[in-house]
Coordinates of C-alpha atoms and ligand atoms in Angstrom, one line a residue:
M798 CA -50.2 -68.4 -236.2
N799 CA -49.1 -68.4 -239.8
S800 CA -51.8 -69.0 -242.3
Q801 CA -50.5 -71.0 -245.3
P802 CA -51.3 -69.7 -248.5
N803 CA -53.7 -72.0 -250.5
L804 CA -51.5 -73.8 -252.9
P805 CA -53.2 -75.1 -256.2
V806 CA -53.1 -78.7 -255.9
P807 CA -51.2 -80.1 -259.0
K808 CA -53.5 -82.3 -261.0
P809 CA -52.0 -85.9 -261.2
A810 CA -50.4 -86.5 -264.2
A811 CA -52.4 -88.3 -266.8
R812 CA -51.3 -91.8 -267.0
S813 CA -50.2 -92.8 -270.6
E814 CA -48.7 -95.6 -272.2
P815 CA -45.4 -94.8 -273.5
A816 CA -46.2 -94.0 -277.6
F817 CA -45.3 -97.1 -279.5
V818 CA -42.5 -96.0 -282.1
P819 CA -41.9 -98.3 -284.8
N820 CA -38.3 -98.9 -285.7
P821 CA -37.9 -101.9 -288.2
L822 CA -34.6 -103.1 -289.4
R823 CA -35.0 -104.1 -293.1
L824 CA -33.4 -107.3 -294.4
V825 CA -31.9 -106.7 -297.7
A826 CA -30.0 -108.8 -299.9
A827 CA -26.2 -108.1 -300.0
P828 CA -24.4 -108.3 -303.6
Y829 CA -22.6 -111.6 -304.1
L830 CA -18.8 -111.9 -302.8
A831 CA -15.9 -113.0 -305.1
K832 CA -17.1 -114.9 -308.2
N833 CA -16.4 -118.3 -307.0
Q834 CA -18.5 -117.9 -303.6
R835 CA -22.0 -117.3 -304.2
R836 CA -22.9 -117.5 -300.8
S837 CA -26.3 -116.0 -299.8
R838 CA -25.7 -112.7 -297.7
F839 CA -27.9 -110.1 -296.5
L840 CA -27.6 -107.1 -294.4
W841 CA -29.9 -105.6 -291.9
I842 CA -30.4 -101.8 -292.4
G843 CA -31.7 -99.5 -289.9
D844 CA -31.1 -98.2 -286.3
A845 CA -29.9 -100.5 -283.7
T846 CA -29.7 -98.0 -281.2
Q847 CA -33.2 -97.7 -280.4
P848 CA -35.4 -100.7 -279.7
V849 CA -36.0 -102.8 -282.7
T850 CA -39.7 -103.4 -283.0
E851 CA -39.6 -105.7 -286.2
I852 CA -38.0 -107.1 -289.2
E853 CA -38.9 -105.7 -292.6
I854 CA -38.0 -108.0 -295.5
T855 CA -37.4 -106.3 -298.7
P856 CA -40.0 -108.0 -301.0
N857 CA -37.6 -109.0 -303.7
L858 CA -36.0 -111.7 -301.6
S859 CA -36.1 -115.1 -302.5
S860 CA -39.1 -117.3 -300.8
R861 CA -36.7 -118.9 -298.7
Y862 CA -36.2 -115.7 -296.8
Q863 CA -40.0 -114.7 -296.5
I864 CA -39.9 -117.4 -293.8
P865 CA -39.3 -115.7 -290.5
R866 CA -37.9 -118.3 -288.3
A867 CA -34.9 -120.4 -288.5
A868 CA -36.5 -122.9 -286.5
D869 CA -38.9 -123.7 -289.4
L870 CA -36.0 -123.9 -291.8
P871 CA -34.8 -127.5 -292.2
V872 CA -31.0 -128.0 -291.7
V873 CA -29.0 -131.2 -292.1
T874 CA -27.5 -131.6 -288.5
P875 CA -25.2 -132.1 -287.2
F876 CA -23.6 -129.4 -288.8
R877 CA -20.2 -127.9 -288.1
L878 CA -19.4 -124.3 -288.7
K879 CA -15.9 -123.5 -289.1
I880 CA -15.4 -119.8 -288.2
L881 CA -11.8 -118.3 -289.3
H882 CA -11.1 -114.9 -287.7
F883 CA -8.3 -112.5 -287.3
N884 CA -8.1 -109.0 -285.9
D885 CA -6.1 -105.8 -285.7
L886 CA -4.2 -106.5 -289.0
H887 CA -3.6 -102.7 -289.3
G888 CA -2.8 -103.4 -293.0
R889 CA 0.0 -105.6 -292.3
I890 CA -0.7 -107.9 -295.3
A891 CA 3.2 -108.8 -295.5
H892 CA 6.2 -108.7 -293.3
L893 CA 8.8 -105.9 -294.7
A894 CA 12.1 -107.7 -293.6
P895 CA 15.4 -106.6 -294.3
E896 CA 15.9 -110.0 -296.4
G897 CA 12.6 -109.7 -298.2
N898 CA 9.2 -109.6 -298.0
I899 CA 7.6 -112.2 -295.7
P900 CA 4.1 -113.0 -296.7
V901 CA 1.5 -112.6 -294.2
F902 CA -1.9 -112.5 -295.4
S903 CA -1.5 -115.0 -298.3
R904 CA -1.1 -117.6 -295.4
L905 CA -4.2 -116.8 -294.0
V906 CA -5.8 -117.1 -297.4
F907 CA -4.1 -120.6 -297.7
R908 CA -5.6 -121.9 -294.7
Y909 CA -9.2 -120.5 -295.4
H910 CA -8.9 -121.8 -299.1
Q911 CA -7.9 -125.3 -297.5
Q912 CA -10.8 -125.2 -295.1
Q913 CA -13.4 -124.5 -297.8
R914 CA -12.1 -127.1 -300.1
K915 CA -12.4 -129.6 -297.4
Y916 CA -16.0 -128.7 -296.7
A917 CA -16.9 -127.9 -300.5
D918 CA -18.9 -131.3 -300.9
N919 CA -19.9 -131.9 -297.4
P920 CA -23.6 -130.6 -296.7
Q921 CA -23.0 -130.5 -293.1
A922 CA -20.1 -128.2 -293.0
G923 CA -19.5 -124.7 -293.9
V924 CA -16.7 -121.8 -293.5
L925 CA -16.8 -118.4 -292.6
L926 CA -13.8 -115.8 -292.7
L927 CA -14.3 -112.7 -290.4
S928 CA -12.1 -110.0 -289.4
A929 CA -12.9 -107.7 -285.8
G930 CA -11.9 -104.6 -287.0
D931 CA -8.9 -102.4 -287.0
D932 CA -8.0 -103.7 -290.5
M933 CA -6.1 -100.5 -291.3
V934 CA -3.8 -97.7 -290.2
G935 CA -0.5 -98.4 -288.3
T936 CA 2.0 -99.9 -290.4
P937 CA 4.0 -98.8 -293.6
F938 CA 1.1 -100.2 -296.0
D939 CA -0.7 -96.8 -294.6
A940 CA 1.4 -95.0 -297.0
L941 CA -0.5 -96.5 -300.1
V942 CA -4.2 -95.8 -298.6
S943 CA -4.1 -92.3 -300.4
E944 CA -3.8 -94.1 -303.7
G945 CA -6.7 -96.3 -303.0
N946 CA -4.7 -99.1 -301.8
H947 CA -6.5 -100.7 -298.6
P948 CA -7.2 -103.9 -297.2
Y949 CA -11.1 -104.0 -297.9
D950 CA -10.3 -104.3 -301.4
L951 CA -8.1 -107.7 -300.7
Y952 CA -10.9 -108.6 -298.4
Q953 CA -13.5 -108.3 -301.2
A954 CA -11.3 -110.2 -303.6
L955 CA -11.0 -113.1 -301.1
G956 CA -14.5 -113.2 -299.8
V957 CA -14.0 -112.1 -296.3
D958 CA -17.5 -112.4 -295.1
A959 CA -17.8 -109.3 -292.5
A960 CA -15.8 -107.2 -290.6
A961 CA -16.4 -105.2 -287.6
L962 CA -15.5 -101.4 -287.6
G963 CA -12.3 -100.7 -285.6
N964 CA -11.3 -97.2 -284.1
H965 CA -8.3 -96.9 -286.4
D966 CA -10.6 -97.6 -289.5
L967 CA -11.9 -94.3 -288.7
D968 CA -8.6 -92.4 -288.4
L969 CA -8.3 -91.1 -291.8
G970 CA -11.9 -89.5 -291.7
T971 CA -15.4 -90.9 -292.4
H972 CA -15.3 -89.4 -295.8
A973 CA -12.2 -91.2 -296.5
L974 CA -13.9 -94.5 -294.9
A975 CA -16.7 -94.1 -297.1
K976 CA -14.8 -94.2 -300.1
M977 CA -12.9 -97.2 -299.3
I978 CA -15.9 -99.2 -298.3
Q979 CA -17.8 -98.0 -301.4
R980 CA -14.8 -99.0 -303.5
S981 CA -14.8 -102.4 -302.3
G982 CA -18.5 -102.9 -303.5
A983 CA -20.0 -105.8 -301.8
F984 CA -17.8 -106.0 -298.6
P985 CA -19.9 -105.4 -295.4
V986 CA -18.6 -103.4 -292.4
L987 CA -20.6 -103.6 -289.3
S988 CA -21.3 -101.3 -286.2
A989 CA -24.5 -101.6 -284.4
N990 CA -23.6 -99.1 -281.8
L991 CA -22.4 -96.3 -283.9
M992 CA -24.9 -93.6 -284.8
P993 CA -23.5 -93.2 -288.4
P994 CA -23.1 -89.9 -289.9
A995 CA -24.6 -89.3 -293.1
Q996 CA -21.8 -90.1 -295.3
L997 CA -21.4 -93.6 -293.6
K998 CA -25.3 -94.4 -293.6
K999 CA -24.9 -96.3 -296.6
C1000 CA -21.8 -98.1 -295.8
V1001 CA -21.8 -99.2 -292.0
Y1002 CA -24.7 -101.6 -291.2
P1003 CA -25.6 -102.8 -287.7
A1004 CA -25.6 -106.6 -288.7
A1005 CA -25.5 -109.2 -291.4
L1006 CA -26.9 -112.7 -291.9
L1007 CA -25.1 -114.9 -294.0
D1008 CA -26.5 -118.3 -295.4
V1009 CA -23.9 -121.1 -295.1
K1010 CA -25.5 -124.4 -296.7
G1011 CA -29.0 -123.1 -295.3
V1012 CA -27.5 -122.5 -291.7
R1013 CA -28.2 -118.8 -291.1
V1014 CA -25.6 -117.1 -289.1
G1015 CA -26.3 -113.7 -287.8
I1016 CA -23.5 -111.3 -287.1
I1017 CA -23.6 -108.2 -284.7
G1018 CA -20.8 -105.4 -285.3
L1019 CA -19.6 -103.5 -282.3
T1020 CA -17.4 -100.7 -282.0
T1021 CA -15.1 -99.1 -279.2
S1022 CA -15.7 -95.3 -278.7
A1023 CA -11.8 -95.2 -277.2
Q1024 CA -8.9 -93.9 -279.1
M1025 CA -10.8 -92.4 -281.6
K1026 CA -7.9 -90.0 -283.0
G1027 CA -8.9 -89.2 -286.6
S1028 CA -10.3 -85.9 -287.7
D1029 CA -14.2 -86.0 -287.4
A1030 CA -14.1 -89.6 -285.8
R1031 CA -14.1 -87.9 -282.4
N1032 CA -17.3 -86.4 -283.1
L1033 CA -19.0 -89.3 -283.8
T1034 CA -21.6 -90.9 -281.4
F1035 CA -21.6 -94.3 -279.8
V1036 CA -24.3 -95.9 -278.0
D1037 CA -24.1 -98.4 -275.0
P1038 CA -23.2 -101.8 -276.8
V1039 CA -25.2 -103.9 -273.9
R1040 CA -28.3 -101.8 -274.9
V1041 CA -27.8 -102.1 -278.5
V1042 CA -27.4 -105.8 -278.5
K1043 CA -30.6 -105.9 -276.2
N1044 CA -32.3 -104.2 -278.6
L1045 CA -31.4 -106.7 -281.4
L1046 CA -31.7 -109.9 -279.7
P1047 CA -35.2 -110.4 -279.9
V1048 CA -35.7 -109.6 -283.4
L1049 CA -32.6 -111.3 -284.8
R1050 CA -32.5 -114.6 -282.8
P1051 CA -35.7 -116.0 -284.5
Y1052 CA -33.8 -115.3 -287.9
C1053 CA -30.6 -117.2 -287.0
H1054 CA -29.3 -120.7 -286.1
V1055 CA -25.9 -119.1 -285.0
L1056 CA -25.7 -115.6 -283.6
I1057 CA -22.4 -113.8 -283.3
V1058 CA -20.9 -110.6 -281.9
L1059 CA -18.2 -109.4 -283.9
S1060 CA -16.7 -106.9 -281.6
H1061 CA -14.0 -104.1 -281.7
L1062 CA -14.6 -103.1 -278.1
G1063 CA -11.6 -105.0 -276.3
Y1064 CA -11.4 -108.1 -274.3
D1065 CA -11.5 -106.4 -270.8
L1066 CA -11.9 -103.1 -269.0
H1067 CA -8.9 -103.8 -267.3
S1068 CA -6.8 -104.5 -270.2
T1069 CA -3.6 -102.3 -270.5
S1070 CA -2.8 -102.9 -274.2
A1071 CA -5.4 -100.4 -275.5
T1072 CA -8.0 -98.4 -273.8
V1073 CA -11.3 -100.1 -273.5
E1074 CA -14.4 -97.9 -272.6
G1075 CA -17.6 -98.6 -271.0
Y1076 CA -17.3 -102.4 -271.8
G1077 CA -14.9 -104.8 -273.3
D1078 CA -16.2 -108.3 -274.3
R1079 CA -16.1 -109.9 -270.7
Q1080 CA -18.2 -107.0 -269.3
L1081 CA -20.8 -107.2 -272.6
A1082 CA -21.1 -111.0 -272.2
A1083 CA -21.9 -110.8 -268.3
Q1084 CA -24.4 -108.1 -269.0
L1085 CA -26.3 -110.0 -271.7
P1086 CA -29.0 -112.8 -270.8
R1087 CA -27.3 -116.1 -270.3
G1088 CA -26.1 -117.4 -273.7
A1089 CA -27.9 -114.6 -275.7
V1090 CA -25.4 -115.1 -278.3
D1091 CA -23.4 -118.3 -279.4
L1092 CA -20.0 -116.3 -279.5
I1093 CA -18.3 -113.2 -279.3
I1094 CA -15.0 -112.4 -281.6
G1095 CA -13.2 -109.8 -280.2
G1096 CA -10.4 -107.5 -281.1
H1097 CA -8.9 -104.1 -280.4
T1098 CA -6.7 -105.2 -277.3
H1099 CA -4.6 -107.8 -279.3
H1100 CA -5.2 -110.4 -276.9
I1101 CA -3.9 -113.9 -277.9
L1102 CA -6.8 -116.1 -276.5
N1103 CA -7.3 -119.9 -276.4
E1104 CA -4.1 -120.8 -278.2
T1105 CA -4.7 -124.4 -278.2
C1106 CA -8.1 -125.0 -277.0
L1107 CA -11.2 -123.1 -275.7
D1108 CA -10.1 -121.7 -272.3
Q1109 CA -12.9 -122.0 -269.7
G1110 CA -11.7 -118.7 -268.2
N1111 CA -12.7 -117.1 -271.7
I1112 CA -16.4 -118.5 -271.1
V1113 CA -18.2 -115.7 -269.3
N1114 CA -22.0 -115.9 -268.6
G1115 CA -22.1 -119.1 -271.2
I1116 CA -20.6 -117.1 -274.1
P1117 CA -17.0 -118.0 -275.2
I1118 CA -15.0 -115.0 -276.2
V1119 CA -12.1 -115.6 -278.8
Q1120 CA -9.4 -113.1 -280.0
A1121 CA -6.3 -114.0 -282.2
G1122 CA -3.5 -111.3 -281.6
T1123 CA -2.6 -108.8 -283.7
L1124 CA -0.9 -107.9 -287.3
G1125 CA -1.7 -111.1 -288.7
R1126 CA 0.3 -113.0 -286.5
F1127 CA -2.4 -115.7 -285.7
L1128 CA -5.4 -116.9 -287.2
G1129 CA -8.2 -117.9 -285.1
E1130 CA -10.2 -120.7 -285.7
V1131 CA -13.4 -121.9 -284.1
T1132 CA -16.1 -124.6 -284.6
I1133 CA -19.6 -124.1 -283.7
T1134 CA -21.5 -127.4 -283.7
L1135 CA -25.4 -127.4 -284.4
R1136 CA -26.4 -130.9 -283.0
D1137 CA -30.1 -130.5 -283.9
Q1138 CA -32.2 -127.8 -284.4
Q1139 CA -34.2 -128.2 -280.7
Q1140 CA -30.9 -127.5 -279.1
P1141 CA -28.4 -124.1 -279.2
A1142 CA -25.5 -123.9 -281.3
T1143 CA -22.5 -124.9 -279.1
V1144 CA -18.7 -123.8 -279.6
T1145 CA -17.2 -127.1 -279.6
N1146 CA -13.7 -126.0 -280.1
A1147 CA -11.4 -122.9 -280.5
K1148 CA -7.7 -122.4 -281.2
L1149 CA -5.2 -120.2 -282.8
S1150 CA -2.8 -121.3 -285.9
V1151 CA 0.5 -119.4 -286.0
T1152 CA 0.3 -117.8 -289.3
A1153 CA 4.4 -118.2 -289.8
D1154 CA 3.8 -121.9 -289.6
L1155 CA 1.0 -121.9 -292.2
P1156 CA 2.0 -122.5 -296.2
V1157 CA 1.5 -119.6 -298.6
D1158 CA -1.4 -119.2 -301.2
Q1159 CA 0.9 -118.6 -304.1
A1160 CA -1.4 -117.6 -306.5
F1161 CA -3.2 -115.2 -304.5
E1162 CA 0.2 -113.9 -303.1
Q1163 CA 1.5 -113.1 -306.8
I1164 CA -1.8 -111.8 -308.2
Q1165 CA -2.9 -109.5 -305.2
I1166 CA -0.1 -109.1 -302.6
T1167 CA 3.1 -108.5 -304.7
P1168 CA 2.0 -105.7 -306.9
I1169 CA 1.0 -104.0 -303.6
V1170 CA 4.4 -104.6 -302.1
A1171 CA 6.3 -103.5 -305.1
S1172 CA 4.3 -100.4 -305.1
L1173 CA 5.0 -100.0 -301.5
H1174 CA 8.6 -100.7 -301.9
Q1175 CA 8.5 -98.1 -304.6
K1176 CA 6.8 -95.5 -302.6
L1177 CA 9.0 -96.1 -299.7
N1178 CA 12.3 -95.6 -301.8
Q1179 CA 11.0 -92.6 -303.7
P1180 CA 13.5 -89.7 -303.0
L1181 CA 12.3 -86.6 -301.3
G1182 CA 15.4 -84.6 -300.9
I1183 CA 18.5 -83.7 -299.0
V1184 CA 18.7 -83.3 -295.3
A1185 CA 20.2 -80.4 -293.5
N1186 CA 23.1 -80.8 -291.3
H1187 CA 21.7 -79.8 -287.8
P1188 CA 22.0 -81.6 -284.5
D1189 CA 18.2 -81.4 -283.8
L1190 CA 17.2 -83.8 -286.7
E1191 CA 19.2 -86.6 -284.8
T1192 CA 17.0 -89.3 -283.3
D1193 CA 19.0 -88.7 -280.1
A1194 CA 18.0 -84.8 -280.2
V1195 CA 14.1 -86.0 -280.9
L1196 CA 13.9 -88.9 -278.1
N1197 CA 15.4 -87.0 -275.4
D1198 CA 15.4 -82.9 -276.0
F1199 CA 12.3 -82.1 -278.1
A1200 CA 10.6 -80.4 -275.0
S1201 CA 14.2 -79.1 -273.6
H1202 CA 14.6 -76.3 -275.7
E1203 CA 13.9 -74.7 -279.1
S1204 CA 13.9 -77.3 -281.8
A1205 CA 15.0 -76.5 -285.6
F1206 CA 13.1 -79.9 -286.2
A1207 CA 10.0 -78.7 -284.7
N1208 CA 10.5 -75.3 -286.6
F1209 CA 10.4 -77.0 -289.9
I1210 CA 7.4 -79.0 -288.9
T1211 CA 5.4 -76.1 -288.0
A1212 CA 6.6 -74.0 -290.5
G1213 CA 5.4 -76.8 -293.0
M1214 CA 2.0 -77.0 -291.2
V1215 CA 1.6 -73.3 -291.5
A1216 CA 2.4 -73.1 -295.2
Q1217 CA 0.3 -76.0 -296.0
A1218 CA -2.8 -75.1 -294.4
R1219 CA -2.7 -71.7 -295.8
K1220 CA -2.1 -73.3 -299.5
K1221 CA -5.3 -75.1 -298.6
G1222 CA -6.9 -72.1 -298.1
Y1223 CA -7.0 -72.3 -294.1
A1224 CA -6.2 -68.7 -292.6
V1225 CA -4.1 -69.9 -289.7
D1226 CA -1.9 -67.5 -287.9
F1227 CA 0.5 -69.9 -286.4
A1228 CA 1.0 -73.8 -286.0
L1229 CA 2.0 -76.0 -283.0
T1230 CA 2.8 -79.7 -282.7
D1231 CA 4.2 -81.8 -279.7
A1232 CA 6.8 -84.6 -279.3
A1233 CA 4.4 -87.4 -279.6
V1234 CA 4.0 -86.9 -283.2
V1235 CA 7.8 -87.7 -284.2
R1236 CA 9.2 -91.4 -283.4
T1237 CA 12.6 -90.9 -284.7
G1238 CA 15.3 -88.7 -286.1
L1239 CA 16.3 -88.4 -289.7
P1240 CA 19.3 -89.6 -292.0
T1241 CA 22.1 -87.6 -292.7
D1242 CA 22.1 -87.5 -296.1
N1243 CA 19.3 -88.1 -298.6
L1244 CA 16.1 -88.5 -297.4
V1245 CA 13.6 -91.3 -299.1
Y1246 CA 9.7 -91.5 -298.3
G1247 CA 10.3 -94.5 -296.0
D1248 CA 12.4 -92.3 -293.7
W1249 CA 9.7 -89.9 -293.4
F1250 CA 7.0 -92.6 -292.7
A1251 CA 9.3 -93.8 -289.7
V1252 CA 9.6 -90.3 -288.3
M1253 CA 5.9 -90.0 -288.7
P1254 CA 3.9 -93.4 -288.7
H1255 CA 0.7 -92.2 -287.1
A1256 CA -2.0 -91.2 -289.2
D1257 CA -2.4 -87.6 -287.9
T1258 CA -4.7 -85.2 -289.7
L1259 CA -4.4 -81.3 -289.5
R1260 CA -6.9 -79.8 -287.0
L1261 CA -7.7 -76.2 -286.5
F1262 CA -8.2 -74.3 -283.1
Q1263 CA -9.5 -71.1 -282.3
L1264 CA -8.0 -69.5 -279.2
T1265 CA -8.5 -65.8 -277.9
G1266 CA -5.3 -64.1 -277.0
E1267 CA -6.2 -64.7 -273.1
Q1268 CA -6.7 -68.3 -274.0
L1269 CA -3.2 -68.3 -275.6
W1270 CA -1.7 -66.8 -272.8
A1271 CA -3.0 -69.6 -270.4
L1272 CA -1.8 -72.2 -273.2
L1273 CA 1.7 -70.7 -272.8
Q1274 CA 1.6 -70.5 -269.0
D1275 CA 0.5 -74.3 -269.5
N1276 CA 3.2 -75.0 -271.7
A1277 CA 6.1 -73.6 -269.3
R1278 CA 4.9 -76.2 -266.8
R1279 CA 5.4 -79.2 -269.2
A1280 CA 9.0 -78.4 -270.5
N1281 CA 11.8 -80.7 -269.6
R1282 CA 13.3 -79.9 -266.5
C1283 CA 17.1 -80.5 -265.6
G1284 CA 17.5 -83.9 -264.6
E1285 CA 14.4 -85.2 -265.3
P1286 CA 13.7 -88.1 -267.9
H1287 CA 12.0 -86.8 -271.4
L1288 CA 8.6 -88.4 -270.4
E1289 CA 5.4 -87.3 -272.9
R1290 CA 4.2 -84.1 -270.9
G1291 CA 2.4 -82.4 -274.1
F1292 CA 5.1 -80.0 -274.3
V1293 CA 4.1 -78.0 -277.5
Q1294 CA 6.5 -76.0 -280.0
F1295 CA 5.1 -73.3 -281.8
S1296 CA 6.0 -72.0 -285.4
G1297 CA 7.8 -68.8 -285.7
Q1298 CA 4.8 -66.5 -285.5
I1299 CA 5.1 -66.7 -281.7
R1300 CA 8.3 -65.8 -279.9
Y1301 CA 8.5 -66.0 -275.6
Q1302 CA 10.8 -67.3 -273.0
I1303 CA 10.1 -69.7 -270.4
R1304 CA 11.4 -69.2 -266.9
L1305 CA 11.4 -72.6 -265.0
G1306 CA 11.2 -71.2 -261.5
E1307 CA 11.7 -73.6 -258.7
N1308 CA 9.1 -76.2 -259.5
R1309 CA 6.4 -77.0 -262.2
A1310 CA 3.9 -75.0 -260.5
A1311 CA 6.1 -71.9 -260.5
A1312 CA 7.1 -72.2 -264.0
R1313 CA 6.1 -69.1 -266.4
A1314 CA 5.9 -67.9 -269.8
T1315 CA 7.1 -64.4 -270.5
E1316 CA 7.7 -61.9 -273.0
I1317 CA 5.4 -63.4 -275.3
F1318 CA 4.7 -62.0 -278.9
V1319 CA 2.6 -62.9 -281.7
Q1320 CA 3.5 -61.6 -285.2
G1321 CA 5.9 -59.4 -283.4
I1322 CA 3.3 -57.5 -281.3
P1323 CA 2.9 -58.1 -277.2
L1324 CA 0.3 -60.6 -276.7
K1325 CA -0.8 -58.3 -273.8
E1326 CA -2.0 -56.0 -276.5
Q1327 CA -3.9 -58.6 -278.2
L1328 CA -5.6 -60.3 -275.4
A1329 CA -9.2 -59.8 -277.0
Q1330 CA -8.2 -61.1 -280.4
T1331 CA -8.9 -64.3 -281.8
F1332 CA -6.2 -66.5 -283.1
T1333 CA -6.3 -69.7 -285.3
F1334 CA -3.8 -72.2 -285.3
V1335 CA -3.4 -75.8 -287.0
T1336 CA -1.8 -78.5 -285.2
H1337 CA -2.5 -82.3 -285.5
S1338 CA -5.4 -84.8 -284.5
F1339 CA -3.5 -86.5 -281.9
I1340 CA -1.8 -83.8 -280.1
R1341 CA -1.4 -84.0 -276.4
Q1342 CA -3.4 -87.3 -276.5
A1343 CA -0.3 -89.2 -274.9
A1344 CA 0.3 -86.9 -272.2
C1345 CA -2.9 -88.2 -270.2
H1346 CA -0.9 -90.1 -267.6
W1347 CA 1.7 -87.2 -267.0
E1348 CA -1.2 -84.8 -266.6
R1349 CA -3.1 -87.0 -264.0
Q1350 CA 0.2 -87.5 -262.2
F1351 CA 0.4 -83.5 -262.4
Q1352 CA -3.3 -82.8 -261.1
Q1353 CA -2.7 -85.2 -258.0
Q1354 CA 0.5 -83.1 -257.0
Y1355 CA -0.8 -79.8 -257.8
P1356 CA -4.9 -80.0 -257.7
A1357 CA -5.0 -76.0 -257.6
I1358 CA -3.7 -75.6 -260.9
A1359 CA -5.9 -76.2 -264.0
L1360 CA -4.2 -77.5 -266.8
F1361 CA -4.9 -76.2 -270.3
D1362 CA -7.4 -78.6 -271.9
L1363 CA -7.2 -78.2 -275.6
D1364 CA -9.8 -80.9 -276.3
Q1365 CA -12.2 -78.5 -274.8
Q1366 CA -11.8 -75.5 -277.4
P1367 CA -13.6 -75.3 -280.5
S1368 CA -12.0 -76.9 -283.3
K1369 CA -12.2 -78.3 -286.8
D1370 CA -10.9 -81.3 -288.7
T1371 CA -9.6 -81.7 -291.8
E1372 CA -9.1 -84.8 -293.6
I1373 CA -5.5 -83.5 -294.7
L1374 CA -2.6 -86.0 -293.3
L1375 CA 0.0 -84.6 -291.5
R1376 CA 2.5 -86.6 -293.0
E1377 CA 1.6 -86.0 -296.7
A1378 CA 1.2 -82.3 -296.0
L1379 CA 4.7 -82.1 -294.5
I1380 CA 6.2 -84.2 -297.4
S1381 CA 4.7 -81.4 -299.9
H1382 CA 6.2 -79.0 -297.8
I1383 CA 9.6 -81.1 -297.9
K1384 CA 9.4 -81.1 -302.0
I1385 CA 9.0 -77.6 -302.2
D1386 CA 12.6 -76.9 -300.9
G1387 CA 14.2 -80.3 -302.2
G1388 CA 14.4 -81.7 -298.8
V1389 CA 14.5 -80.9 -294.9
T1390 CA 16.4 -77.8 -295.3
K1391 CA 17.0 -74.5 -293.7
A1392 CA 14.9 -73.0 -296.5
G1393 CA 12.0 -75.0 -295.3
G1394 CA 12.7 -73.9 -291.6
V1395 CA 15.3 -76.1 -290.2
V1396 CA 16.6 -73.5 -287.9
R1397 CA 16.8 -72.0 -284.6
D1398 CA 15.7 -68.4 -284.8
G1399 CA 15.3 -67.9 -280.7
R1400 CA 11.9 -67.7 -280.7
L1401 CA 11.8 -70.2 -277.4
Q1402 CA 14.3 -69.2 -274.8
I1403 CA 14.2 -71.1 -271.5
D1404 CA 15.7 -69.9 -268.8
D1405 CA 16.4 -72.0 -265.6
I1406 CA 17.7 -69.7 -263.3
Ligands
ZN1608 ZN1 -8.6 -100.9 -281.9

């Protein structure tokens, strides 16, 4: 019989209450908005990603805000709160049509001013104007951002009450965003589920509290973690939005007659217009206590909701959800009615106004918009030089053959990336790019800024990677599998083109699994002799991101072959815009020229035998 050794009996762990960790949110007064709009406005500062334990009121707030509960504040009821909202403007403050500039933002301004005038002397009604995020990036107006021209300035001038932080608002990097918000002074940008890095701590807040004629309106901002393209934005931490709203509810609710979530999460997890991660607004509403907030104003997925009236299908768990399309085509209008203070606020109406049908606020158009559009036209018409005569620069070649063979256009782009990265002090060995960064070809004669913007409308920034020679070998083998094969359509497969420092051959073989990269040379030396060496290369932030769909299909077809995942490699982001870096390169040689790199030099040979 085996004797069991006497094991020491573990002592039961001492039962202890979880330690109380104080995490107050501080309520501070925000500066006034535009001069004509002395609405009291407050910001909640602190960490909403942890349970919030109390509200701390800064002593300099007026006695009115020393009263902790909204219920004790007398409000003249019934009160109608009119909320105008837009989302995903992407900087499109005007539509640049061939026949001239068609006003967009000034029409929203007209409606806002009209509503303000209508309710100005009515103590039982007030107006708010909110943006649900993605205020910038994605239209030619991006060309002006580097000169300090961006929508937040206009919002500040107009008196937009708050905006949620959208994923594209981070495309240009957190430093650039911080600068834009600071320049706009009092304009509040909200995101409660972002753990803000140091540079955003004093610019992005979890929530705001607005006082509209004595009615307190709480606004919680939320940001999707999806589609973070820009430089350091990918390294940001976003916390589960349901948890964050639940952290805030018990402490904010008593302060608010009306509580709104201003969300850039996207409408629904199953949306196809943009990637929604974790929760869409529908899933968020379903997870909150019933009716916990009075309204979710959404964005990100460009949904056109409640065109004529509040659709019952957009009320989830007692919480109405609204969203107003994209690019300023619609202005959302919601009415919230406060019948008396004993009853919760109710959304009594929601609809969309078609922006094109609204009159233009001529004063705003002339003073604020016209100068911006004029400088945009000037910028877009800025001559950049000549265009070399090469078939690879034509739109037809760009759209069909970018991944079929060596491309003189890709060679120009990678040469420019190497030169500009080195000029900025980054010791790079080579560059790579993919077709997703190039949207069209070039004109056949002279090049203006607008032509180059059409080629690269995305806000990619330069990104640096390090690979060992062995990893580079794996990357090249992987690349061979992504090349266009005879008779197949050009899909976005993430095929990368290299700068001239890399020369190799691709043998396509009988199928993608059999494709091989061979005869690989780096700086004229066989890669085989440099497998232990570390190489630094420069690429751009959105590299291979458009290839996810094809990658999933490939993995299903060839589960034994691991694709090379660039995102898993150590990388460093810069805030250098690819488009602007290449414009600097273009200017050096007076255009897109052979001297700048428009040449096929046999660095890549694809052999389909
Ligand atoms: Zn978005």
